[in-house]
PDB file of C-alpha atoms in Angstrom:
ATOM      1  CA  UNK A 203      -0.546 -11.947 -12.190  1.00  0.00           C
ATOM      2  CA  UNK A 204      -0.386 -11.349  -8.451  1.00  0.00           C
ATOM      3  CA  UNK A 205       0.070 -14.577  -6.503  1.00  0.00           C
ATOM      4  CA  UNK A 206       1.438 -12.895  -3.400  1.00  0.00           C
ATOM      5  CA  UNK A 207       5.000 -13.871  -4.313  1.00  0.00           C
ATOM      6  CA  UNK A 208       7.661 -12.050  -6.294  1.00  0.00           C
ATOM      7  CA  UNK A 209       8.194 -15.208  -8.353  1.00  0.00           C
ATOM      8  CA  UNK A 210       6.552 -15.816 -11.708  1.00  0.00           C
ATOM      9  CA  UNK A 211       3.697 -18.324 -11.921  1.00  0.00           C
ATOM     10  CA  UNK A 212       6.029 -20.993 -13.302  1.00  0.00           C
ATOM     11  CA  UNK A 213       8.726 -20.324 -10.718  1.00  0.00           C
ATOM     12  CA  UNK A 214       6.240 -20.476  -7.842  1.00  0.00           C
ATOM     13  CA  UNK A 215       4.650 -23.769  -8.921  1.00  0.00           C
ATOM     14  CA  UNK A 216       8.047 -25.398  -9.436  1.00  0.00           C
ATOM     15  CA  UNK A 217       9.397 -24.006  -6.164  1.00  0.00           C
ATOM     16  CA  UNK A 218       6.440 -25.462  -4.265  1.00  0.00           C
ATOM     17  CA  UNK A 219       6.479 -28.833  -6.022  1.00  0.00           C
ATOM     18  CA  UNK A 220      10.219 -29.277  -5.516  1.00  0.00           C
ATOM     19  CA  UNK A 221      10.137 -29.098  -1.722  1.00  0.00           C
ATOM     20  CA  UNK A 222      10.086 -32.890  -1.342  1.00  0.00           C
ATOM     21  CA  UNK A 223      13.103 -35.113  -0.719  1.00  0.00           C
ATOM     22  CA  UNK A 224      14.756 -37.380  -3.245  1.00  0.00           C
ATOM     23  CA  UNK A 225      17.516 -39.961  -2.981  1.00  0.00           C
ATOM     24  CA  UNK A 226      20.139 -37.282  -3.579  1.00  0.00           C
ATOM     25  CA  UNK A 227      20.793 -33.879  -2.074  1.00  0.00           C
ATOM     26  CA  UNK A 228      17.224 -32.591  -2.015  1.00  0.00           C
ATOM     27  CA  UNK A 229      15.675 -32.730   1.461  1.00  0.00           C
ATOM     28  CA  UNK A 230      12.090 -32.441   2.680  1.00  0.00           C
ATOM     29  CA  UNK A 231      11.374 -28.773   3.304  1.00  0.00           C
ATOM     30  CA  UNK A 232       8.033 -29.138   5.062  1.00  0.00           C
ATOM     31  CA  UNK A 233       9.126 -31.096   8.120  1.00  0.00           C
ATOM     32  CA  UNK A 234       8.001 -28.531  10.695  1.00  0.00           C
ATOM     33  CA  UNK A 235       6.714 -24.991  11.131  1.00  0.00           C
ATOM     34  CA  UNK A 236      10.217 -23.572  10.825  1.00  0.00           C
ATOM     35  CA  UNK A 237      10.695 -25.271   7.475  1.00  0.00           C
ATOM     36  CA  UNK A 238       7.407 -23.984   6.063  1.00  0.00           C
ATOM     37  CA  UNK A 239       8.075 -20.493   7.398  1.00  0.00           C
ATOM     38  CA  UNK A 240      11.520 -20.566   5.810  1.00  0.00           C
ATOM     39  CA  UNK A 241      10.079 -21.553   2.451  1.00  0.00           C
ATOM     40  CA  UNK A 242       7.526 -18.740   2.598  1.00  0.00           C
ATOM     41  CA  UNK A 243      10.389 -16.341   3.205  1.00  0.00           C
ATOM     42  CA  UNK A 244      12.413 -17.734   0.309  1.00  0.00           C
ATOM     43  CA  UNK A 245       9.625 -17.163  -2.185  1.00  0.00           C
ATOM     44  CA  UNK A 246       9.110 -13.682  -0.718  1.00  0.00           C
ATOM     45  CA  UNK A 247       5.507 -14.373   0.177  1.00  0.00           C
ATOM     46  CA  UNK A 248       4.090 -10.921   0.843  1.00  0.00           C
ATOM     47  CA  UNK A 249       0.900 -12.244   2.427  1.00  0.00           C
ATOM     48  CA  UNK A 250       2.550 -14.544   4.955  1.00  0.00           C
ATOM     49  CA  UNK A 251       1.708 -13.981   8.592  1.00  0.00           C
ATOM     50  CA  UNK A 252       4.370 -14.060  11.316  1.00  0.00           C
ATOM     51  CA  UNK A 253       6.096 -17.391  11.920  1.00  0.00           C
ATOM     52  CA  UNK A 254       4.242 -17.954  15.164  1.00  0.00           C
ATOM     53  CA  UNK A 255       0.988 -18.312  13.235  1.00  0.00           C
ATOM     54  CA  UNK A 256       2.305 -21.181  11.072  1.00  0.00           C
ATOM     55  CA  UNK A 257       0.926 -24.276  12.771  1.00  0.00           C
ATOM     56  CA  UNK A 258       1.657 -27.979  12.635  1.00  0.00           C
ATOM     57  CA  UNK A 259      -1.591 -28.479  10.742  1.00  0.00           C
ATOM     58  CA  UNK A 260      -0.357 -25.974   8.147  1.00  0.00           C
ATOM     59  CA  UNK A 261       2.737 -28.128   7.668  1.00  0.00           C
ATOM     60  CA  UNK A 262       0.643 -31.268   7.203  1.00  0.00           C
ATOM     61  CA  UNK A 263      -1.566 -29.442   4.709  1.00  0.00           C
ATOM     62  CA  UNK A 264       1.476 -28.126   2.839  1.00  0.00           C
ATOM     63  CA  UNK A 265       2.829 -31.641   2.374  1.00  0.00           C
ATOM     64  CA  UNK A 266      -0.580 -32.980   1.337  1.00  0.00           C
ATOM     65  CA  UNK A 267      -1.090 -30.183  -1.187  1.00  0.00           C
ATOM     66  CA  UNK A 268       2.458 -30.517  -2.504  1.00  0.00           C
ATOM     67  CA  UNK A 269       2.190 -34.291  -2.915  1.00  0.00           C
ATOM     68  CA  UNK A 270      -1.150 -33.916  -4.700  1.00  0.00           C
ATOM     69  CA  UNK A 271       0.389 -31.377  -7.060  1.00  0.00           C
ATOM     70  CA  UNK A 272       3.317 -33.701  -7.811  1.00  0.00           C
ATOM     71  CA  UNK A 273       0.900 -36.556  -8.544  1.00  0.00           C
ATOM     72  CA  UNK A 274      -0.911 -34.402 -11.103  1.00  0.00           C
ATOM     73  CA  UNK A 275       2.420 -33.377 -12.630  1.00  0.00           C
ATOM     74  CA  UNK A 276       3.386 -37.061 -12.867  1.00  0.00           C
ATOM     75  CA  UNK A 277       0.201 -37.645 -14.828  1.00  0.00           C
ATOM     76  CA  UNK A 278       1.375 -34.941 -17.231  1.00  0.00           C
ATOM     77  CA  UNK A 279       4.521 -37.054 -17.696  1.00  0.00           C
ATOM     78  CA  UNK A 280       2.430 -40.177 -18.404  1.00  0.00           C
ATOM     79  CA  UNK A 281       4.077 -41.896 -15.464  1.00  0.00           C
ATOM     80  CA  UNK A 282       2.985 -45.565 -15.613  1.00  0.00           C
ATOM     81  CA  UNK A 283       3.204 -45.873 -11.825  1.00  0.00           C
ATOM     82  CA  UNK A 284       0.674 -43.080 -11.274  1.00  0.00           C
ATOM     83  CA  UNK A 285      -2.791 -44.624 -11.395  1.00  0.00           C
ATOM     84  CA  UNK A 286      -6.018 -42.908 -12.410  1.00  0.00           C
ATOM     85  CA  UNK A 287      -7.455 -43.305  -8.871  1.00  0.00           C
ATOM     86  CA  UNK A 288      -4.324 -41.635  -7.461  1.00  0.00           C
ATOM     87  CA  UNK A 289      -4.762 -38.715  -9.856  1.00  0.00           C
ATOM     88  CA  UNK A 290      -8.445 -38.343  -8.982  1.00  0.00           C
ATOM     89  CA  UNK A 291      -7.590 -38.366  -5.277  1.00  0.00           C
ATOM     90  CA  UNK A 292      -4.922 -35.704  -5.859  1.00  0.00           C
ATOM     91  CA  UNK A 293      -7.351 -33.565  -7.835  1.00  0.00           C
ATOM     92  CA  UNK A 294      -9.853 -33.793  -4.971  1.00  0.00           C
ATOM     93  CA  UNK A 295      -7.191 -32.539  -2.545  1.00  0.00           C
ATOM     94  CA  UNK A 296      -6.396 -29.604  -4.823  1.00  0.00           C
ATOM     95  CA  UNK A 297     -10.090 -28.802  -5.111  1.00  0.00           C
ATOM     96  CA  UNK A 298     -10.549 -28.816  -1.331  1.00  0.00           C
ATOM     97  CA  UNK A 299      -7.540 -26.532  -0.963  1.00  0.00           C
ATOM     98  CA  UNK A 300      -9.107 -24.132  -3.441  1.00  0.00           C
ATOM     99  CA  UNK A 301     -12.342 -24.104  -1.470  1.00  0.00           C
ATOM    100  CA  UNK A 302     -10.513 -23.020   1.698  1.00  0.00           C
ATOM    101  CA  UNK A 303      -9.185 -19.858   0.098  1.00  0.00           C
ATOM    102  CA  UNK A 304     -10.569 -19.232  -3.371  1.00  0.00           C
ATOM    103  CA  UNK A 305      -8.547 -17.610  -6.103  1.00  0.00           C
ATOM    104  CA  UNK A 306      -9.621 -13.984  -6.550  1.00  0.00           C
ATOM    105  CA  UNK A 307      -9.786 -12.022  -9.795  1.00  0.00           C
ATOM    106  CA  UNK A 308      -8.358  -8.508  -9.926  1.00  0.00           C
ATOM    107  CA  UNK A 309      -9.642  -6.796 -13.065  1.00  0.00           C
ATOM    108  CA  UNK A 310      -8.635  -3.343 -14.280  1.00  0.00           C
ATOM    109  CA  UNK A 311      -8.531  -1.463 -17.538  1.00  0.00           C
ATOM    110  CA  UNK A 312      -4.937  -2.508 -18.061  1.00  0.00           C
ATOM    111  CA  UNK A 313      -4.863  -6.143 -16.959  1.00  0.00           C
ATOM    112  CA  UNK A 314      -6.549  -9.092 -15.291  1.00  0.00           C
ATOM    113  CA  UNK A 315      -4.754 -10.675 -12.358  1.00  0.00           C
ATOM    114  CA  UNK A 316      -5.295 -13.805 -10.302  1.00  0.00           C
ATOM    115  CA  UNK A 317      -4.351 -14.045  -6.649  1.00  0.00           C
ATOM    116  CA  UNK A 318      -5.379 -15.467  -3.291  1.00  0.00           C
ATOM    117  CA  UNK A 319      -8.628 -14.268  -1.792  1.00  0.00           C
ATOM    118  CA  UNK A 320      -7.228 -14.404   1.732  1.00  0.00           C
ATOM    119  CA  UNK A 321      -3.975 -13.879   3.608  1.00  0.00           C
ATOM    120  CA  UNK A 322      -1.726 -15.966   5.793  1.00  0.00           C
ATOM    121  CA  UNK A 323      -0.654 -19.524   5.095  1.00  0.00           C
ATOM    122  CA  UNK A 324      -3.976 -20.376   3.446  1.00  0.00           C
ATOM    123  CA  UNK A 325      -3.364 -17.475   1.103  1.00  0.00           C
ATOM    124  CA  UNK A 326       0.074 -18.845   0.267  1.00  0.00           C
ATOM    125  CA  UNK A 327      -1.459 -22.153  -0.755  1.00  0.00           C
ATOM    126  CA  UNK A 328      -4.083 -20.304  -2.784  1.00  0.00           C
ATOM    127  CA  UNK A 329      -1.272 -18.363  -4.438  1.00  0.00           C
ATOM    128  CA  UNK A 330       0.234 -21.618  -5.688  1.00  0.00           C
ATOM    129  CA  UNK A 331      -3.158 -22.642  -7.067  1.00  0.00           C
ATOM    130  CA  UNK A 332      -3.543 -19.215  -8.675  1.00  0.00           C
ATOM    131  CA  UNK A 333      -0.162 -19.668 -10.339  1.00  0.00           C
ATOM    132  CA  UNK A 334      -1.163 -23.108 -11.627  1.00  0.00           C
ATOM    133  CA  UNK A 335      -4.422 -21.649 -12.933  1.00  0.00           C
ATOM    134  CA  UNK A 336      -2.534 -18.910 -14.754  1.00  0.00           C
ATOM    135  CA  UNK A 337      -0.341 -21.545 -16.411  1.00  0.00           C
ATOM    136  CA  UNK A 338      -3.425 -23.514 -17.448  1.00  0.00           C
ATOM    137  CA  UNK A 339      -5.102 -20.431 -18.916  1.00  0.00           C
ATOM    138  CA  UNK A 340      -1.957 -19.643 -20.899  1.00  0.00           C
ATOM    139  CA  UNK A 341      -1.837 -23.177 -22.337  1.00  0.00           C
ATOM    140  CA  UNK A 342       1.323 -24.186 -20.477  1.00  0.00           C
ATOM    141  CA  UNK A 343      -0.135 -26.430 -17.773  1.00  0.00           C
ATOM    142  CA  UNK A 344       0.466 -29.703 -19.665  1.00  0.00           C
ATOM    143  CA  UNK A 345       4.141 -28.776 -19.965  1.00  0.00           C
ATOM    144  CA  UNK A 346       4.588 -28.619 -16.196  1.00  0.00           C
ATOM    145  CA  UNK A 347       5.659 -32.143 -15.320  1.00  0.00           C
ATOM    146  CA  UNK A 348       7.322 -34.257 -12.656  1.00  0.00           C
ATOM    147  CA  UNK A 349      10.197 -36.580 -13.481  1.00  0.00           C
ATOM    148  CA  UNK A 350       9.084 -40.210 -13.875  1.00  0.00           C
ATOM    149  CA  UNK A 351      12.300 -41.488 -12.308  1.00  0.00           C
ATOM    150  CA  UNK A 352      11.558 -42.522  -8.742  1.00  0.00           C
ATOM    151  CA  UNK A 353      12.316 -41.122  -6.249  1.00  0.00           C
ATOM    152  CA  UNK A 354      13.401 -37.998  -8.154  1.00  0.00           C
ATOM    153  CA  UNK A 355       9.966 -36.683  -9.223  1.00  0.00           C
ATOM    154  CA  UNK A 356      11.594 -33.281  -9.802  1.00  0.00           C
ATOM    155  CA  UNK A 357       9.114 -30.799 -11.260  1.00  0.00           C
ATOM    156  CA  UNK A 358      10.216 -29.159 -14.501  1.00  0.00           C
ATOM    157  CA  UNK A 359       8.975 -27.303 -17.564  1.00  0.00           C
ATOM    158  CA  UNK A 360       8.924 -29.478 -20.678  1.00  0.00           C
ATOM    159  CA  UNK A 361      10.448 -27.427 -23.488  1.00  0.00           C
ATOM    160  CA  UNK A 362      10.375 -30.211 -26.090  1.00  0.00           C
ATOM    161  CA  UNK A 363       8.548 -29.432 -29.343  1.00  0.00           C
ATOM    162  CA  UNK A 364       6.075 -32.307 -28.999  1.00  0.00           C
ATOM    163  CA  UNK A 365       5.661 -32.114 -25.209  1.00  0.00           C
ATOM    164  CA  UNK A 366       7.050 -35.633 -24.858  1.00  0.00           C
ATOM    165  CA  UNK A 367       9.646 -35.240 -22.104  1.00  0.00           C
ATOM    166  CA  UNK A 368       9.117 -37.526 -19.131  1.00  0.00           C
ATOM    167  CA  UNK A 369      12.353 -36.998 -17.246  1.00  0.00           C
ATOM    168  CA  UNK A 370      14.029 -33.926 -15.817  1.00  0.00           C
ATOM    169  CA  UNK A 371      17.476 -34.917 -17.108  1.00  0.00           C
ATOM    170  CA  UNK A 372      19.315 -37.439 -19.270  1.00  0.00           C
ATOM    171  CA  UNK A 373      20.718 -38.944 -16.071  1.00  0.00           C
ATOM    172  CA  UNK A 374      17.236 -39.744 -14.759  1.00  0.00           C
ATOM    173  CA  UNK A 375      16.202 -41.076 -18.162  1.00  0.00           C
ATOM    174  CA  UNK A 376      19.224 -43.397 -18.224  1.00  0.00           C
ATOM    175  CA  UNK A 377      18.594 -44.595 -14.675  1.00  0.00           C
ATOM    176  CA  UNK A 378      14.973 -45.403 -15.459  1.00  0.00           C
ATOM    177  CA  UNK A 379      15.908 -47.198 -18.681  1.00  0.00           C
ATOM    178  CA  UNK A 380      18.522 -49.294 -16.896  1.00  0.00           C
ATOM    179  CA  UNK A 381      16.055 -50.146 -14.126  1.00  0.00           C
ATOM    180  CA  UNK A 382      13.474 -51.238 -16.688  1.00  0.00           C
ATOM    181  CA  UNK A 383      16.072 -53.309 -18.551  1.00  0.00           C
ATOM    182  CA  UNK A 384      17.104 -55.115 -15.372  1.00  0.00           C
ATOM    183  CA  UNK A 385      13.471 -55.790 -14.505  1.00  0.00           C
ATOM    184  CA  UNK A 386      12.828 -57.288 -17.951  1.00  0.00           C
ATOM    185  CA  UNK A 387      15.976 -59.378 -17.743  1.00  0.00           C
ATOM    186  CA  UNK A 388      15.006 -60.675 -14.302  1.00  0.00           C
ATOM    187  CA  UNK A 389      11.534 -61.562 -15.558  1.00  0.00           C
ATOM    188  CA  UNK A 390      12.970 -63.387 -18.581  1.00  0.00           C
ATOM    189  CA  UNK A 391      15.358 -65.383 -16.409  1.00  0.00           C
ATOM    190  CA  UNK A 392      12.561 -66.292 -14.020  1.00  0.00           C
ATOM    191  CA  UNK A 393      10.394 -67.581 -16.864  1.00  0.00           C
ATOM    192  CA  UNK A 394      13.227 -69.623 -18.365  1.00  0.00           C
ATOM    193  CA  UNK A 395      14.456 -71.179 -15.108  1.00  0.00           C
ATOM    194  CA  UNK A 396      13.696 -74.900 -14.455  1.00  0.00           C
ATOM    195  CA  UNK A 397      11.568 -74.029 -11.436  1.00  0.00           C
ATOM    196  CA  UNK A 398       9.272 -72.000 -13.672  1.00  0.00           C
ATOM    197  CA  UNK A 399       8.368 -75.028 -15.825  1.00  0.00           C
ATOM    198  CA  UNK A 400       5.895 -77.745 -14.935  1.00  0.00           C
ATOM    199  CA  UNK A 401       6.081 -81.465 -15.572  1.00  0.00           C
ATOM    200  CA  UNK A 402       3.276 -83.824 -16.491  1.00  0.00           C
TER     201      UNK A 402
END
């Protein structure tokens, strides 16, 4: 597949999805034109135009597309906090992005390749969508997930046999379990407190 990057389809999707900040060391990559240009350079985007052509609107679109992608990946993780309306809204954003620069098919006697049908920043976004499409066609799309532990939401490839992983690490799983336990305990205490009872 030719997405315009030297990365594999999986690597490109994960690299794009994991540009958002978390509560740890990961920082927001798409804060300005310099940040987006830097990311394009890191993934060796061959179709990227010079930095001066990366605009503020490109940065806004990059964040919107990235956040929509993460929302869909959270749905793959069966994240209870990700609602169906949120997923539908994210899917609409991804569809609009695809309309701006459609994925092109490159067919030869030896192979079939997917890639962006245009260049520049729009082509870079289309390259991410082409990579996601390649993963879907190969049956791997459901295994691309985002960690349910907020605010981690780190995108990862689920290698479990039954595709049941919902967290990127045991640390995130433990944090989420402890948070849920504390919430249940707080709810139980609130229900059993004198103020929660009524008198005739």
